[in-house]
């Protein structure tokens, strides 16, 4: 039982629709357009929305979309066949009308397709009915019943039939020595053959004994040649010999020579603070974009030598005529020539594109889905005369990547903080992620950025598990206050740390910190959580409890730019844990991503694609270094340029 079937153009003009139940289907279709078609996620032709399952098919030649919807609990095996048959029938029936009149034909035309659809639906339902299982053969119907007892008795003179390959091979092995011995008999007399066989047996025994003794002698020589164990050199630190009555304390002072100095010297060196003070004030407003050289510049540079070489002497031109014509004909071989693209044309190019994306650190599943989406987008599309398959696929893939990285909703933290100030409540951001990705470091960077924009920050130390986590945040707080002392802000302390030590409930500490920030009129609360692996169920439950109880305004997942396939697993399981352990009907999931260690990956920026494709959420911040100023916004064109660079 179908709920609806609709045919509309990519411009939004509904050509025909069938409605099996009462009610509007605008919501599911609009959700399909927003979440799948516009976001370039067309690798799978199935989409679930609430209690409905939607299947769709794109016609790229006529820019049409065919969508069918039915209840999710139903298993309708004929839907794929129905949508293919309707697509073919509708194209064949109204091909001329769509081609000749174009958009005006779609607006003014009448598409009476109800009778054809009813016929195709009945045919698809008949073909989809389950057939009765075939009855088992009786013994009389089998081939074994036709054999008689006499045919199965083996006579001494007859050779048994060997059906197995093993028996055939063993038979060949048995025949081989017989053939060899028969050849020997033909060459010599029987008596000489017996003597040779006796001699060969004695020689074989003698040779075996010699080989055995040689092996024993070699092992003895190896044992004798093995070097004697020398006295091992003492490695590592020598034990200190304490002299009686020694009072020279200078010899015991190693603070200057070692790297582990006092806590104050390591936490706030004067040189680093002076450099940060010089750079302070540059982070006001939104963070600057990530800088990366686009691949288009390299293509332009490659085109310049070809233009310069065109001004060569006439003699050189005459010598290179053949090669230039050969290159021209080789280029013409790749031209499409105003024909519709098929999957066979695109398969070799898409395979290379998929390998290229995987080499750029895109997860393998995501690269496959991207290529399938591009194939569905281009299948049946008529290309221009002077366009190649490679250029068409590359351009479509580039557009898909730009569409994926552009967020469905923009996360503007400064605007949201101003809105929270108007409502007289703090803006709460929670950081989560696996171990060692840089949650505390990037929390300090975001704190510095917020202070630069004039907001005071309260840091909630909710990592009560890792040793040194609270001390790390304490050090960051001291450094940030030294960069922005209260004297510069009318006596107001810009950063404070709310801590309760180790071993406490993280959700309770976060709740107390938010209440304290509300009473003390803090603008922003940054909640630092413990790092946890996505498979650790108790810690994931604790994180879900912290988010469900405190309901932060923004949940940021902190992930490394170095990971590939692991990014998919991390984000899927984090979102699943937050959904499973939430008490509300609409659970709070990850709202955005902080991508760290972006300065260590060169042009392997595929993790950005993997993370945004899985969650559908934007990359809010990008970490590009170790200082507080190394915080950037994602530059979509730069990332796509690095990803498409050969």
Coordinates of C-alpha atoms in Angstrom, one line a residue:
X1 CA 0.0 0.0 0.0
X2 CA 1.6 3.2 -1.2
X3 CA 1.0 6.5 0.6
X4 CA 2.0 8.7 -2.3
X5 CA 3.8 8.8 -5.6
X6 CA 4.8 12.1 -7.1
X7 CA 6.7 13.4 -10.2
X8 CA 8.2 16.9 -10.1
X9 CA 10.9 18.8 -11.8
X10 CA 14.1 19.9 -10.1
X11 CA 12.8 23.5 -10.3
X12 CA 9.9 22.5 -8.0
X13 CA 7.0 22.1 -10.5
X14 CA 4.8 19.2 -9.6
X15 CA 3.8 17.4 -12.9
X16 CA 1.7 14.5 -11.5
X17 CA 1.0 12.9 -8.1
X18 CA -0.9 9.9 -6.7
X19 CA -2.1 9.9 -3.1
X20 CA -3.2 6.7 -1.5
X21 CA -4.0 8.1 1.9
X22 CA -5.4 11.3 3.2
X23 CA -3.0 14.0 4.4
X24 CA -0.3 16.2 3.0
X25 CA 3.1 14.7 1.9
X26 CA 4.8 18.1 1.6
X27 CA 6.8 17.6 4.8
X28 CA 8.5 14.3 3.8
X29 CA 9.3 15.5 0.3
X30 CA 10.7 18.8 1.5
X31 CA 12.8 16.9 4.1
X32 CA 14.1 14.6 1.3
X33 CA 15.1 17.7 -0.8
X34 CA 16.8 19.4 2.1
X35 CA 18.6 16.5 3.6
X36 CA 19.5 14.4 0.6
X37 CA 19.2 16.0 -2.8
X38 CA 20.4 19.5 -1.9
X39 CA 23.1 18.1 0.4
X40 CA 24.5 15.7 -2.4
X41 CA 23.8 12.6 -0.4
X42 CA 22.3 10.6 -3.2
X43 CA 24.4 7.5 -3.0
X44 CA 21.5 5.6 -1.4
X45 CA 18.0 6.0 -3.0
X46 CA 16.2 5.3 0.3
X47 CA 15.4 7.9 2.9
X48 CA 13.5 7.5 6.2
X49 CA 11.3 10.4 7.6
X50 CA 9.4 9.7 10.8
X51 CA 7.2 6.7 10.0
X52 CA 7.6 6.9 6.2
X53 CA 10.2 5.4 3.9
X54 CA 10.8 7.4 0.7
X55 CA 12.5 6.1 -2.4
X56 CA 13.5 8.3 -5.3
X57 CA 15.0 8.3 -8.7
X58 CA 16.6 11.2 -10.6
X59 CA 16.3 11.8 -14.3
X60 CA 19.2 14.1 -15.1
X61 CA 18.4 14.4 -18.8
X62 CA 15.0 16.0 -18.3
X63 CA 15.7 17.3 -14.7
X64 CA 12.9 15.2 -13.1
X65 CA 12.5 13.6 -9.7
X66 CA 10.4 10.5 -9.0
X67 CA 9.5 9.9 -5.4
X68 CA 7.4 7.2 -3.8
X69 CA 6.5 7.0 -0.1
X70 CA 5.1 4.1 2.1
X71 CA 5.0 3.1 5.7
X72 CA 8.3 2.1 7.2
X73 CA 6.9 -1.1 8.8
X74 CA 5.9 -2.5 5.4
X75 CA 8.2 -4.6 3.3
X76 CA 7.3 -3.8 -0.3
X77 CA 9.6 -5.6 -2.7
X78 CA 8.1 -4.3 -5.8
X79 CA 8.8 -0.6 -5.2
X80 CA 12.1 -0.5 -7.0
X81 CA 10.6 -2.2 -10.1
X82 CA 7.6 0.2 -9.9
X83 CA 9.7 3.4 -9.8
X84 CA 11.8 2.2 -12.7
X85 CA 8.8 1.3 -14.8
X86 CA 7.0 4.6 -14.1
X87 CA 10.2 6.5 -15.0
X88 CA 10.5 4.7 -18.3
X89 CA 6.8 5.0 -19.2
X90 CA 6.6 8.7 -18.2
X91 CA 9.8 9.6 -20.2
X92 CA 8.6 7.8 -23.3
X93 CA 5.1 9.2 -23.2
X94 CA 6.0 12.9 -22.6
X95 CA 9.5 13.1 -24.1
X96 CA 8.5 15.4 -27.0
X97 CA 6.4 17.7 -24.9
X98 CA 9.2 18.2 -22.4
X99 CA 11.9 18.6 -25.0
X100 CA 10.1 21.1 -27.3
X101 CA 8.4 23.4 -24.8
X102 CA 10.9 23.2 -21.9
X103 CA 9.8 25.0 -18.7
X104 CA 6.7 26.5 -20.3
X105 CA 5.6 23.0 -21.4
X106 CA 5.9 21.9 -17.8
X107 CA 3.9 24.8 -16.5
X108 CA 1.1 24.7 -19.2
X109 CA 1.1 21.0 -20.0
X110 CA -1.3 18.4 -18.8
X111 CA 0.1 15.1 -17.7
X112 CA -2.8 12.5 -17.6
X113 CA -0.8 9.6 -16.2
X114 CA -3.3 8.0 -13.8
X115 CA -4.4 5.0 -16.0
X116 CA -0.8 4.2 -16.9
X117 CA 0.2 4.3 -13.3
X118 CA -2.6 2.0 -12.1
X119 CA -1.6 -0.5 -14.8
X120 CA 2.0 -0.4 -13.8
X121 CA 1.1 -0.6 -10.1
X122 CA -1.0 -3.7 -10.6
X123 CA 1.7 -5.4 -12.7
X124 CA 4.4 -4.6 -10.0
X125 CA 2.2 -5.9 -7.2
X126 CA 1.5 -9.2 -9.1
X127 CA 5.3 -9.7 -9.8
X128 CA 6.0 -8.9 -6.1
X129 CA 3.7 -11.6 -4.7
X130 CA 5.5 -14.4 -2.9
X131 CA 5.5 -17.6 -4.8
X132 CA 4.8 -20.9 -3.2
X133 CA 8.0 -22.9 -2.5
X134 CA 8.7 -25.6 -5.0
X135 CA 7.8 -29.1 -3.9
X136 CA 10.6 -31.5 -3.1
X137 CA 11.3 -34.3 -5.6
X138 CA 10.3 -37.8 -4.6
X139 CA 12.7 -40.7 -4.8
X140 CA 11.1 -41.9 -8.0
X141 CA 11.7 -38.5 -9.6
X142 CA 15.4 -38.5 -8.7
X143 CA 18.2 -39.8 -10.9
X144 CA 19.3 -42.2 -8.3
X145 CA 16.1 -44.2 -8.6
X146 CA 16.9 -44.9 -12.3
X147 CA 20.1 -46.7 -11.4
X148 CA 19.9 -50.5 -11.1
X149 CA 21.7 -52.7 -8.6
X150 CA 23.6 -54.4 -11.4
X151 CA 25.0 -51.0 -12.7
X152 CA 26.4 -50.3 -9.3
X153 CA 28.3 -53.7 -8.9
X154 CA 32.0 -53.4 -9.9
X155 CA 33.4 -56.4 -11.8
X156 CA 37.1 -57.4 -11.5
X157 CA 38.0 -56.6 -15.1
X158 CA 36.3 -53.2 -15.3
X159 CA 37.8 -50.0 -14.0
X160 CA 35.7 -48.1 -11.5
X161 CA 34.3 -44.8 -12.5
X162 CA 36.0 -42.0 -10.6
X163 CA 34.1 -38.8 -10.3
X164 CA 36.2 -37.0 -7.8
X165 CA 39.2 -34.9 -8.8
X166 CA 41.2 -36.3 -6.0
X167 CA 40.8 -39.9 -7.3
X168 CA 41.9 -38.7 -10.7
X169 CA 45.0 -37.1 -9.4
X170 CA 45.9 -40.1 -7.3
X171 CA 45.4 -42.3 -10.4
X172 CA 47.8 -40.2 -12.4
X173 CA 50.3 -40.3 -9.6
X174 CA 50.1 -44.1 -9.5
X175 CA 50.4 -44.3 -13.3
X176 CA 53.5 -42.2 -13.4
X177 CA 55.9 -44.5 -11.5
X178 CA 54.6 -47.5 -13.5
X179 CA 55.5 -45.7 -16.8
X180 CA 59.0 -44.8 -15.5
X181 CA 59.7 -48.4 -14.4
X182 CA 58.4 -49.7 -17.8
X183 CA 60.8 -47.3 -19.6
X184 CA 63.7 -48.6 -17.5
X185 CA 62.8 -52.2 -18.3
X186 CA 62.9 -51.4 -22.1
X187 CA 66.3 -49.9 -21.8
X188 CA 68.0 -52.7 -19.9
X189 CA 67.6 -56.3 -19.1
X190 CA 65.6 -57.4 -16.0
X191 CA 68.8 -58.6 -14.2
X192 CA 70.5 -55.3 -14.7
X193 CA 67.4 -53.5 -13.5
X194 CA 67.4 -55.5 -10.3
X195 CA 71.1 -54.7 -9.7
X196 CA 70.5 -51.0 -10.3
X197 CA 67.5 -51.0 -8.0
X198 CA 69.6 -52.8 -5.3
X199 CA 72.5 -50.3 -5.8
X200 CA 70.2 -47.4 -5.8
X201 CA 68.7 -48.5 -2.5
X202 CA 72.1 -48.9 -0.9
X203 CA 73.3 -45.6 -2.2
X204 CA 70.2 -43.9 -1.0
X205 CA 70.8 -45.3 2.5
X206 CA 74.4 -44.2 2.4
X207 CA 73.5 -40.7 1.2
X208 CA 70.9 -40.2 3.9
X209 CA 73.4 -41.2 6.6
X210 CA 76.0 -38.8 5.2
X211 CA 73.4 -36.0 5.2
X212 CA 72.4 -36.8 8.7
X213 CA 76.1 -36.7 10.0
X214 CA 76.7 -33.4 8.1
X215 CA 73.7 -31.8 9.7
X216 CA 74.9 -32.9 13.1
X217 CA 78.4 -31.6 12.4
X218 CA 77.0 -28.2 11.2
X219 CA 75.0 -27.7 14.4
X220 CA 78.1 -28.6 16.5
X221 CA 80.1 -26.0 14.5
X222 CA 77.5 -23.4 15.0
X223 CA 77.4 -24.0 18.7
X224 CA 81.2 -23.8 18.9
X225 CA 81.4 -20.7 16.7
X226 CA 78.8 -18.8 18.8
X227 CA 80.6 -16.0 20.6
X228 CA 81.1 -16.0 24.3
X229 CA 78.8 -13.7 26.1
X230 CA 80.8 -10.5 26.7
X231 CA 80.3 -8.4 29.7
X232 CA 77.3 -6.2 29.0
X233 CA 78.0 -2.5 28.9
X234 CA 76.2 -0.7 31.5
X235 CA 73.5 1.5 30.0
X236 CA 71.3 4.2 31.3
X237 CA 71.8 6.4 34.3
X238 CA 74.7 5.6 36.7
X239 CA 73.9 5.4 40.4
X240 CA 75.0 8.4 42.3
X241 CA 77.7 7.9 44.9
X242 CA 77.1 10.2 47.9
X243 CA 80.2 11.5 49.6
X244 CA 80.1 12.0 53.4
X245 CA 79.9 15.6 54.5
X246 CA 79.2 17.0 51.0
X247 CA 77.6 20.5 51.4
X248 CA 77.8 21.9 47.9
X249 CA 74.2 22.4 46.9
X250 CA 75.0 23.9 43.5
X251 CA 75.9 20.5 42.1
X252 CA 72.5 19.2 42.9
X253 CA 70.6 22.1 41.1
X254 CA 69.5 20.7 37.7
X255 CA 66.6 23.1 37.1
X256 CA 68.4 25.1 34.4
X257 CA 69.9 22.2 32.4
X258 CA 66.7 20.1 32.3
X259 CA 63.5 20.8 30.5
X260 CA 61.3 20.2 33.5
X261 CA 61.6 23.5 35.2
X262 CA 59.3 25.0 37.8
X263 CA 55.6 25.2 37.1
X264 CA 55.5 28.9 36.8
X265 CA 58.4 29.1 34.3
X266 CA 56.9 26.4 32.0
X267 CA 53.3 27.8 32.3
X268 CA 54.1 31.4 31.5
X269 CA 57.4 32.1 29.9
X270 CA 58.0 35.8 29.3
X271 CA 58.8 35.5 25.6
X272 CA 55.6 33.6 24.8
X273 CA 53.5 36.1 26.8
X274 CA 55.1 39.0 25.1
X275 CA 54.4 37.5 21.7
X276 CA 50.8 36.8 22.6
X277 CA 50.4 40.3 23.9
X278 CA 51.6 41.7 20.6
X279 CA 49.1 39.5 18.7
X280 CA 46.3 40.2 21.1
X281 CA 43.6 42.3 19.5
X282 CA 43.8 40.4 16.2
X283 CA 41.2 37.8 17.2
X284 CA 38.3 40.2 17.6
X285 CA 35.3 39.3 15.5
X286 CA 35.1 35.9 13.8
X287 CA 38.3 33.8 13.5
X288 CA 40.2 34.2 10.3
X289 CA 39.8 31.6 7.6
X290 CA 42.2 28.7 7.0
X291 CA 44.7 29.7 4.5
X292 CA 45.6 27.3 1.7
X293 CA 46.8 27.7 -1.9
X294 CA 44.1 26.7 -4.3
X295 CA 44.8 24.2 -7.1
X296 CA 43.5 26.6 -9.7
X297 CA 46.7 28.7 -9.2
X298 CA 48.8 25.7 -10.1
X299 CA 46.7 25.0 -13.2
X300 CA 47.2 28.6 -14.3
X301 CA 51.0 28.2 -13.7
X302 CA 50.9 25.0 -15.8
X303 CA 49.1 26.9 -18.6
X304 CA 51.7 29.7 -18.7
X305 CA 54.6 27.6 -20.1
X306 CA 52.3 26.2 -22.8
X307 CA 51.6 29.7 -23.9
X308 CA 55.2 30.7 -23.9
X309 CA 56.2 27.7 -25.9
X310 CA 53.8 28.7 -28.6
X311 CA 56.2 31.5 -29.6
X312 CA 58.9 29.1 -30.7
X313 CA 60.8 29.4 -34.0
X314 CA 59.2 28.0 -37.2
X315 CA 61.7 25.2 -37.4
X316 CA 60.7 23.9 -34.0
X317 CA 57.0 24.2 -35.0
X318 CA 57.5 22.1 -38.1
X319 CA 59.3 19.4 -36.1
X320 CA 56.5 19.2 -33.5
X321 CA 53.6 19.2 -35.9
X322 CA 53.1 15.5 -35.7
X323 CA 53.3 15.4 -31.9
X324 CA 50.8 18.3 -31.6
X325 CA 48.4 16.6 -33.9
X326 CA 48.8 13.4 -32.0
X327 CA 48.0 15.3 -28.7
X328 CA 45.0 16.8 -30.4
X329 CA 43.6 13.5 -31.5
X330 CA 44.4 12.0 -28.1
X331 CA 42.4 14.8 -26.5
X332 CA 39.5 14.3 -28.9
X333 CA 39.2 10.6 -27.9
X334 CA 38.1 11.7 -24.4
X335 CA 35.4 14.0 -25.7
X336 CA 31.8 13.0 -25.1
X337 CA 30.3 14.5 -28.2
X338 CA 26.8 15.6 -27.1
X339 CA 25.7 12.2 -25.9
X340 CA 24.1 11.2 -22.6
X341 CA 26.5 9.8 -20.0
X342 CA 26.1 6.2 -18.8
X343 CA 27.6 4.4 -15.9
X344 CA 30.0 2.5 -18.1
X345 CA 31.5 5.8 -19.3
X346 CA 31.9 7.1 -15.7
X347 CA 33.1 3.9 -14.0
X348 CA 36.8 4.2 -14.8
X349 CA 36.9 7.9 -13.8
X350 CA 34.9 7.4 -10.6
X351 CA 37.2 4.6 -9.6
X352 CA 40.2 6.9 -9.9
X353 CA 38.3 9.6 -8.0
X354 CA 37.4 7.2 -5.2
X355 CA 41.1 6.1 -4.8
X356 CA 42.1 9.8 -4.9
X357 CA 39.7 10.7 -2.1
X358 CA 40.8 7.8 0.0
X359 CA 44.4 8.9 -0.5
X360 CA 43.4 12.3 0.8
X361 CA 42.2 10.7 4.1
X362 CA 38.5 10.5 3.3
X363 CA 36.8 7.5 4.9
X364 CA 36.4 4.6 2.4
X365 CA 32.6 4.3 2.9
X366 CA 32.2 8.1 2.5
X367 CA 34.3 8.1 -0.7
X368 CA 32.2 5.3 -2.2
X369 CA 28.9 7.1 -1.3
X370 CA 30.2 10.4 -2.8
X371 CA 31.1 8.7 -6.1
X372 CA 27.7 6.9 -6.2
X373 CA 26.0 10.2 -5.6
X374 CA 28.0 11.9 -8.5
X375 CA 27.1 8.9 -10.7
X376 CA 23.4 9.3 -10.0
X377 CA 23.6 13.0 -10.5
X378 CA 25.3 12.7 -14.0
X379 CA 23.7 9.5 -15.3
X380 CA 21.6 10.3 -18.4
X381 CA 22.8 13.9 -18.5
X382 CA 23.6 15.2 -22.0
X383 CA 27.1 16.7 -22.1
X384 CA 28.4 19.4 -24.5
X385 CA 30.4 18.6 -27.6
X386 CA 33.8 19.7 -26.2
X387 CA 33.5 18.4 -22.6
X388 CA 35.2 15.2 -21.4
X389 CA 33.9 12.6 -19.0
X390 CA 36.8 13.4 -16.6
X391 CA 36.1 17.1 -16.5
X392 CA 32.4 16.5 -16.0
X393 CA 32.9 14.1 -13.1
X394 CA 35.5 16.3 -11.5
X395 CA 33.3 19.4 -11.6
X396 CA 30.3 17.5 -10.3
X397 CA 32.4 16.0 -7.4
X398 CA 33.8 19.5 -6.6
X399 CA 30.3 20.9 -6.4
X400 CA 29.2 18.0 -4.2
X401 CA 32.1 18.6 -1.8
X402 CA 31.3 22.3 -1.6
X403 CA 27.7 21.5 -0.9
X404 CA 28.6 19.1 1.9
X405 CA 31.0 21.4 3.7
X406 CA 28.6 24.3 3.6
X407 CA 26.5 23.9 6.7
X408 CA 22.7 23.5 6.7
X409 CA 22.7 26.0 9.5
X410 CA 25.4 28.5 10.4
X411 CA 26.7 28.4 14.0
X412 CA 27.5 32.0 15.0
X413 CA 28.8 31.8 18.5
X414 CA 29.2 35.6 19.0
X415 CA 25.6 36.2 17.9
X416 CA 24.3 33.5 20.2
X417 CA 26.3 34.9 23.1
X418 CA 24.7 38.3 22.6
X419 CA 21.3 36.7 22.5
X420 CA 22.0 34.9 25.8
X421 CA 23.2 38.2 27.3
X422 CA 19.9 39.8 26.4
X423 CA 18.1 37.0 28.2
X424 CA 20.4 37.4 31.2
X425 CA 21.7 33.9 31.2
X426 CA 25.1 32.4 30.4
X427 CA 25.8 30.7 27.0
X428 CA 27.0 27.1 27.7
X429 CA 29.3 25.2 25.4
X430 CA 30.2 21.5 26.1
X431 CA 33.3 19.9 24.6
X432 CA 33.4 16.1 24.1
X433 CA 35.7 13.7 22.2
X434 CA 38.1 10.8 22.5
X435 CA 41.3 10.9 24.4
X436 CA 44.2 13.1 23.4
X437 CA 42.6 15.1 20.6
X438 CA 43.1 18.5 22.3
X439 CA 39.9 19.3 24.0
X440 CA 41.4 21.4 26.9
X441 CA 43.9 23.1 24.6
X442 CA 41.2 24.2 22.1
X443 CA 38.9 25.2 25.0
X444 CA 41.7 27.6 26.1
X445 CA 41.9 29.0 22.5
X446 CA 38.2 29.6 22.3
X447 CA 38.4 31.2 25.8
X448 CA 41.1 33.6 24.5
X449 CA 39.0 34.4 21.4
X450 CA 35.9 35.1 23.5
X451 CA 37.9 37.4 25.8
X452 CA 39.3 39.2 22.8
X453 CA 35.6 39.9 21.9
X454 CA 34.9 41.3 25.4
X455 CA 33.1 38.4 27.0
X456 CA 34.1 37.0 30.4
X457 CA 34.4 33.2 30.6
X458 CA 33.9 30.6 33.3
X459 CA 35.7 27.3 32.7
X460 CA 34.0 24.2 34.4
X461 CA 36.6 21.5 35.1
X462 CA 34.4 18.4 34.6
X463 CA 37.2 16.1 33.6
X464 CA 37.5 14.5 37.0
X465 CA 39.1 11.3 35.7
X466 CA 42.4 12.2 34.0
X467 CA 45.3 13.1 36.3
X468 CA 46.5 16.6 35.8
X469 CA 43.3 17.8 33.9
X470 CA 42.4 20.4 36.6
X471 CA 46.0 21.6 36.9
X472 CA 46.1 22.1 33.1
X473 CA 43.0 24.3 33.1
X474 CA 44.4 26.1 36.1
X475 CA 47.5 26.9 34.2
X476 CA 45.5 28.1 31.2
X477 CA 43.4 30.3 33.4
X478 CA 46.5 31.9 34.9
X479 CA 48.0 32.6 31.5
X480 CA 44.8 34.0 30.1
X481 CA 44.4 36.4 33.0
X482 CA 48.0 37.5 32.6
X483 CA 47.3 38.3 29.0
X484 CA 44.1 40.1 29.9
X485 CA 44.5 41.4 33.5
X486 CA 41.5 43.0 35.3
X487 CA 43.1 46.4 35.0
X488 CA 42.4 46.4 31.2
X489 CA 38.7 45.4 31.8
X490 CA 37.6 47.8 34.5
X491 CA 38.7 45.5 37.4
X492 CA 36.7 42.5 36.0
X493 CA 38.3 39.1 36.0
X494 CA 37.8 37.8 32.5
X495 CA 38.5 34.1 33.1
X496 CA 37.7 32.0 36.2
X497 CA 38.0 28.2 36.8
X498 CA 35.3 26.3 38.6
X499 CA 36.7 23.1 40.0
X500 CA 35.7 20.5 42.6
X501 CA 38.7 18.2 42.4
X502 CA 38.8 14.6 41.2
X503 CA 36.4 11.7 41.5
X504 CA 33.2 13.8 41.6
X505 CA 30.1 13.6 39.4
X506 CA 30.8 15.6 36.2
X507 CA 27.1 16.3 35.6
X508 CA 26.8 17.8 39.1
X509 CA 29.9 20.0 38.7
X510 CA 28.6 21.3 35.4
X511 CA 25.2 22.1 37.0
X512 CA 26.8 24.0 39.9
X513 CA 29.1 25.9 37.5
X514 CA 26.2 27.0 35.3
X515 CA 24.3 28.2 38.5
X516 CA 27.4 30.0 39.7
X517 CA 27.9 31.7 36.3
X518 CA 24.3 32.8 36.3
X519 CA 24.7 34.4 39.8
X520 CA 28.0 36.0 39.0
X521 CA 26.8 37.3 35.6
X522 CA 29.3 35.4 33.4
X523 CA 28.7 35.6 29.7
X524 CA 30.0 32.1 28.6
X525 CA 30.5 28.8 30.4
X526 CA 32.9 26.3 28.8
X527 CA 32.5 22.7 30.1
X528 CA 35.5 20.5 29.7
X529 CA 34.7 16.8 29.8
X530 CA 36.9 13.7 30.2
X531 CA 38.2 12.0 27.0
X532 CA 36.5 8.7 26.4
X533 CA 36.6 6.1 23.7
X534 CA 33.4 5.5 21.7
X535 CA 33.2 1.9 22.9
X536 CA 33.4 2.7 26.6
X537 CA 29.7 2.3 27.6
X538 CA 29.9 3.7 31.3
X539 CA 31.7 6.9 30.2
X540 CA 29.4 7.4 27.3
X541 CA 26.4 7.1 29.6
X542 CA 28.0 9.7 31.9
X543 CA 28.4 12.1 29.0
X544 CA 24.8 11.6 27.9
X545 CA 23.7 12.3 31.4
X546 CA 25.8 15.5 31.6
X547 CA 24.3 16.8 28.4
X548 CA 20.7 15.7 29.2
X549 CA 20.7 17.2 32.7
X550 CA 22.4 20.6 31.8
X551 CA 21.1 21.1 28.3
X552 CA 24.0 23.2 26.9
X553 CA 23.4 25.6 24.1
X554 CA 26.2 24.1 21.9
X555 CA 27.7 20.6 22.0
X556 CA 31.0 20.5 20.1
X557 CA 32.8 17.3 19.1
X558 CA 36.6 17.7 19.1
X559 CA 38.2 15.5 16.6
X560 CA 41.7 15.2 14.9
X561 CA 42.3 16.0 11.3
X562 CA 44.6 13.0 11.2
X563 CA 42.0 10.3 11.4
X564 CA 40.4 8.6 8.4
X565 CA 37.9 5.8 8.8
X566 CA 38.0 6.2 12.6
X567 CA 36.2 9.5 12.4
X568 CA 33.1 7.8 11.1
X569 CA 33.1 5.3 13.9
X570 CA 33.7 7.9 16.6
X571 CA 30.9 10.3 15.4
X572 CA 28.3 7.6 14.8
X573 CA 28.8 6.0 18.2
X574 CA 28.9 9.3 20.0
X575 CA 25.6 10.3 18.5
X576 CA 24.2 6.9 19.1
X577 CA 25.2 7.0 22.8
X578 CA 23.7 10.5 23.2
X579 CA 20.5 9.3 21.6
X580 CA 20.2 6.1 23.5
X581 CA 20.9 7.5 27.0
X582 CA 18.8 10.6 26.6
X583 CA 15.5 10.9 28.5
X584 CA 13.7 13.2 26.0
X585 CA 11.9 12.3 22.8
X586 CA 14.2 14.5 20.8
X587 CA 17.6 13.8 22.2
X588 CA 20.4 16.4 22.1
X589 CA 23.1 15.3 19.6
X590 CA 26.4 16.9 18.4
X591 CA 25.8 20.4 17.1
X592 CA 29.2 21.2 15.6
X593 CA 32.8 20.0 15.2
X594 CA 36.2 21.4 16.3
X595 CA 38.9 20.0 13.9
X596 CA 42.3 20.0 15.6
X597 CA 45.9 19.5 14.4
X598 CA 45.0 20.8 11.0
X599 CA 48.5 22.2 10.6
X600 CA 50.0 18.6 10.5
X601 CA 48.2 17.1 7.5
X602 CA 49.4 19.1 4.5
X603 CA 46.7 18.5 1.9
X604 CA 45.1 15.4 3.4
X605 CA 42.0 17.2 4.6
X606 CA 39.6 14.3 4.0
X607 CA 38.6 14.1 7.7
X608 CA 36.6 17.3 7.3
X609 CA 34.5 15.7 4.6
X610 CA 34.0 12.5 6.6
X611 CA 32.9 14.3 9.7
X612 CA 30.5 16.7 8.1
X613 CA 29.0 14.0 5.8
X614 CA 28.2 11.7 8.8
X615 CA 26.7 14.3 11.1
X616 CA 25.5 16.9 8.7
X617 CA 26.8 19.5 11.2
X618 CA 29.3 22.3 10.4
X619 CA 32.9 22.6 11.4
X620 CA 32.8 25.5 13.7
X621 CA 36.5 25.9 14.6
X622 CA 39.8 24.6 13.2
X623 CA 42.9 24.4 15.4
X624 CA 46.1 25.2 13.5
X625 CA 48.8 25.4 16.1
X626 CA 49.8 25.4 19.8
X627 CA 49.3 29.1 20.7
X628 CA 46.0 30.8 21.7
X629 CA 45.9 32.7 18.4
X630 CA 46.0 29.5 16.3
X631 CA 42.2 29.3 15.9
X632 CA 40.6 29.5 12.5
X633 CA 37.3 29.2 10.6
X634 CA 36.9 26.6 7.9
X635 CA 37.5 27.9 4.4
X636 CA 35.3 25.7 2.2
X637 CA 37.0 26.6 -1.1
X638 CA 40.5 26.1 0.3
X639 CA 39.6 22.7 1.7
X640 CA 38.0 21.5 -1.5
X641 CA 40.9 22.9 -3.5
X642 CA 43.3 20.9 -1.4
X643 CA 41.2 17.8 -1.7
X644 CA 41.0 18.0 -5.5
X645 CA 44.7 18.7 -5.8
X646 CA 46.5 15.9 -7.6

